[in-house]
Amino acid sequence: MKKLLFIFLATLTWAANAQNMIAKSATDIAPLLIGEKIPNLTLKSSDNTDVQISDLLKKKKTVLVFYRGGWCPYCNMHLQALAEAEKQVLDLGYQIIAVSPDSAENLKMTAEKDKVKYTLLSDSKGELIKAMGIAFEAPENYKSVINVNSNGMNTSFLPVPSVFVVNPQSDILFEYVSPDFKHRITTELLVSVLKNLK
């Protein structure tokens, strides 16, 4: 009986720690699941001020997006598509928040380039990205670009592009996690999901 209890506790400890690890590849991640809570961590806004993620989430239901960075063309297309659908998202009672390892300074360039009005946040240290279980070891050919775009804060990881729909209590209601960075949730599907969650 003691041996079974030990194995059970060891498994729980491993599962809890899995979220804070950096997976070897995008297919090895262990993301938080529907029903789990978004951890309350401090990120940086585009004007470089500290922001508690829970303070933003409790304002209203949220579409929480994780993207690789403003240097990624697939991310830029996704951010632009979200910007075009923002009115529909707002009309359904949601806000959009997008998080990347880019530095706060680089968020401003992304907002201007992609015509983004919604909130962009910097997680250059990867604390939230790791806690969400979506961090993985960046391939060698990406390390210099993520180093530059994070102002030297990140030299080793990328987030798997992900979309989480979250209630004001920080509970995950829906998620779309795609290890293939070329595939993103369409805005049509996202809007349909938001309508069905009402």
PDB file of C-alpha atoms in Angstrom, residues 37-126:
ATOM      1  CA  LYS A  37      -6.461  27.560 -13.997  1.00  0.00           C
ATOM      2  CA  ILE A  38      -4.146  30.029 -15.668  1.00  0.00           C
ATOM      3  CA  PRO A  39      -1.322  30.673 -13.150  1.00  0.00           C
ATOM      4  CA  ASN A  40      -1.145  34.246 -11.857  1.00  0.00           C
ATOM      5  CA  LEU A  41       2.237  35.535 -12.973  1.00  0.00           C
ATOM      6  CA  THR A  42       3.679  38.951 -13.774  1.00  0.00           C
ATOM      7  CA  LEU A  43       4.236  39.925 -17.407  1.00  0.00           C
ATOM      8  CA  LYS A  44       5.297  43.180 -19.077  1.00  0.00           C
ATOM      9  CA  SER A  45       3.018  45.458 -21.070  1.00  0.00           C
ATOM     10  CA  SER A  46       4.184  47.210 -24.251  1.00  0.00           C
ATOM     11  CA  ASP A  47       5.121  50.265 -22.136  1.00  0.00           C
ATOM     12  CA  ASN A  48       7.314  47.980 -19.974  1.00  0.00           C
ATOM     13  CA  THR A  49       5.159  48.078 -16.838  1.00  0.00           C
ATOM     14  CA  ASP A  50       4.442  45.005 -14.721  1.00  0.00           C
ATOM     15  CA  VAL A  51       1.032  43.416 -15.258  1.00  0.00           C
ATOM     16  CA  GLN A  52      -0.535  40.623 -13.193  1.00  0.00           C
ATOM     17  CA  ILE A  53      -2.216  38.290 -15.655  1.00  0.00           C
ATOM     18  CA  SER A  54      -5.089  37.565 -13.230  1.00  0.00           C
ATOM     19  CA  ASP A  55      -5.882  41.294 -12.977  1.00  0.00           C
ATOM     20  CA  LEU A  56      -6.492  41.352 -16.722  1.00  0.00           C
ATOM     21  CA  LEU A  57      -8.349  38.044 -16.864  1.00  0.00           C
ATOM     22  CA  LYS A  58     -10.832  38.976 -14.133  1.00  0.00           C
ATOM     23  CA  LYS A  59     -12.069  41.975 -16.162  1.00  0.00           C
ATOM     24  CA  LYS A  60     -13.997  39.748 -18.606  1.00  0.00           C
ATOM     25  CA  LYS A  61     -13.889  36.463 -20.478  1.00  0.00           C
ATOM     26  CA  THR A  62     -10.656  36.253 -22.450  1.00  0.00           C
ATOM     27  CA  VAL A  63      -9.199  34.820 -25.623  1.00  0.00           C
ATOM     28  CA  LEU A  64      -5.616  34.235 -24.444  1.00  0.00           C
ATOM     29  CA  VAL A  65      -3.220  33.732 -27.354  1.00  0.00           C
ATOM     30  CA  PHE A  66       0.406  32.571 -27.190  1.00  0.00           C
ATOM     31  CA  TYR A  67       2.552  33.283 -30.246  1.00  0.00           C
ATOM     32  CA  ARG A  68       6.217  32.811 -31.129  1.00  0.00           C
ATOM     33  CA  GLY A  69       7.024  36.480 -31.783  1.00  0.00           C
ATOM     34  CA  GLY A  70       6.571  39.427 -34.113  1.00  0.00           C
ATOM     35  CA  TRP A  71       9.380  38.011 -36.291  1.00  0.00           C
ATOM     36  CA  CYS A  72       7.240  34.980 -37.249  1.00  0.00           C
ATOM     37  CA  PRO A  73       5.185  35.495 -40.449  1.00  0.00           C
ATOM     38  CA  TYR A  74       2.622  32.856 -39.431  1.00  0.00           C
ATOM     39  CA  CYS A  75       2.154  34.622 -36.085  1.00  0.00           C
ATOM     40  CA  ASN A  76       1.727  37.964 -37.844  1.00  0.00           C
ATOM     41  CA  MET A  77      -0.984  36.531 -40.093  1.00  0.00           C
ATOM     42  CA  HIS A  78      -2.720  35.076 -37.036  1.00  0.00           C
ATOM     43  CA  LEU A  79      -2.497  38.361 -35.095  1.00  0.00           C
ATOM     44  CA  GLN A  80      -3.869  40.268 -38.094  1.00  0.00           C
ATOM     45  CA  ALA A  81      -6.771  37.822 -38.466  1.00  0.00           C
ATOM     46  CA  LEU A  82      -7.573  38.265 -34.770  1.00  0.00           C
ATOM     47  CA  ALA A  83      -7.451  42.046 -35.207  1.00  0.00           C
ATOM     48  CA  GLU A  84      -9.960  41.774 -38.056  1.00  0.00           C
ATOM     49  CA  ALA A  85     -12.261  39.605 -35.910  1.00  0.00           C
ATOM     50  CA  GLU A  86     -11.814  41.690 -32.756  1.00  0.00           C
ATOM     51  CA  LYS A  87     -15.168  43.485 -33.060  1.00  0.00           C
ATOM     52  CA  GLN A  88     -17.001  40.139 -33.227  1.00  0.00           C
ATOM     53  CA  VAL A  89     -15.003  38.876 -30.235  1.00  0.00           C
ATOM     54  CA  LEU A  90     -15.755  42.040 -28.234  1.00  0.00           C
ATOM     55  CA  ASP A  91     -19.448  41.887 -29.184  1.00  0.00           C
ATOM     56  CA  LEU A  92     -19.558  38.368 -27.701  1.00  0.00           C
ATOM     57  CA  GLY A  93     -18.253  39.767 -24.393  1.00  0.00           C
ATOM     58  CA  TYR A  94     -14.602  38.696 -24.670  1.00  0.00           C
ATOM     59  CA  GLN A  95     -11.266  40.491 -24.728  1.00  0.00           C
ATOM     60  CA  ILE A  96      -8.129  39.384 -26.591  1.00  0.00           C
ATOM     61  CA  ILE A  97      -4.724  39.164 -24.906  1.00  0.00           C
ATOM     62  CA  ALA A  98      -1.694  37.889 -26.818  1.00  0.00           C
ATOM     63  CA  VAL A  99       1.551  36.792 -25.127  1.00  0.00           C
ATOM     64  CA  SER A 100       4.990  36.172 -26.643  1.00  0.00           C
ATOM     65  CA  PRO A 101       8.627  35.964 -25.560  1.00  0.00           C
ATOM     66  CA  ASP A 102       9.293  39.264 -27.400  1.00  0.00           C
ATOM     67  CA  SER A 103      10.541  42.173 -25.301  1.00  0.00           C
ATOM     68  CA  ALA A 104       8.112  44.939 -24.336  1.00  0.00           C
ATOM     69  CA  GLU A 105       9.768  47.262 -26.880  1.00  0.00           C
ATOM     70  CA  ASN A 106       9.220  44.801 -29.704  1.00  0.00           C
ATOM     71  CA  LEU A 107       5.514  44.487 -28.836  1.00  0.00           C
ATOM     72  CA  LYS A 108       4.974  48.079 -30.003  1.00  0.00           C
ATOM     73  CA  MET A 109       6.442  47.289 -33.421  1.00  0.00           C
ATOM     74  CA  THR A 110       4.229  44.217 -33.724  1.00  0.00           C
ATOM     75  CA  ALA A 111       1.121  46.211 -32.751  1.00  0.00           C
ATOM     76  CA  GLU A 112       1.863  48.844 -35.395  1.00  0.00           C
ATOM     77  CA  LYS A 113       2.826  46.355 -38.116  1.00  0.00           C
ATOM     78  CA  ASP A 114      -0.170  44.061 -37.557  1.00  0.00           C
ATOM     79  CA  LYS A 115      -2.671  46.863 -36.762  1.00  0.00           C
ATOM     80  CA  VAL A 116      -3.388  45.325 -33.369  1.00  0.00           C
ATOM     81  CA  LYS A 117      -5.517  47.205 -30.841  1.00  0.00           C
ATOM     82  CA  TYR A 118      -5.853  44.386 -28.329  1.00  0.00           C
ATOM     83  CA  THR A 119      -3.401  43.775 -25.466  1.00  0.00           C
ATOM     84  CA  LEU A 120       0.062  42.379 -26.227  1.00  0.00           C
ATOM     85  CA  LEU A 121       2.174  41.156 -23.309  1.00  0.00           C
ATOM     86  CA  SER A 122       5.822  40.192 -22.980  1.00  0.00           C
ATOM     87  CA  ASP A 123       6.903  36.962 -21.277  1.00  0.00           C
ATOM     88  CA  SER A 124      10.593  37.151 -22.193  1.00  0.00           C
ATOM     89  CA  LYS A 125      11.627  34.969 -19.257  1.00  0.00           C
ATOM     90  CA  GLY A 126       8.976  32.422 -20.245  1.00  0.00           C
TER      91      GLY A 126
END
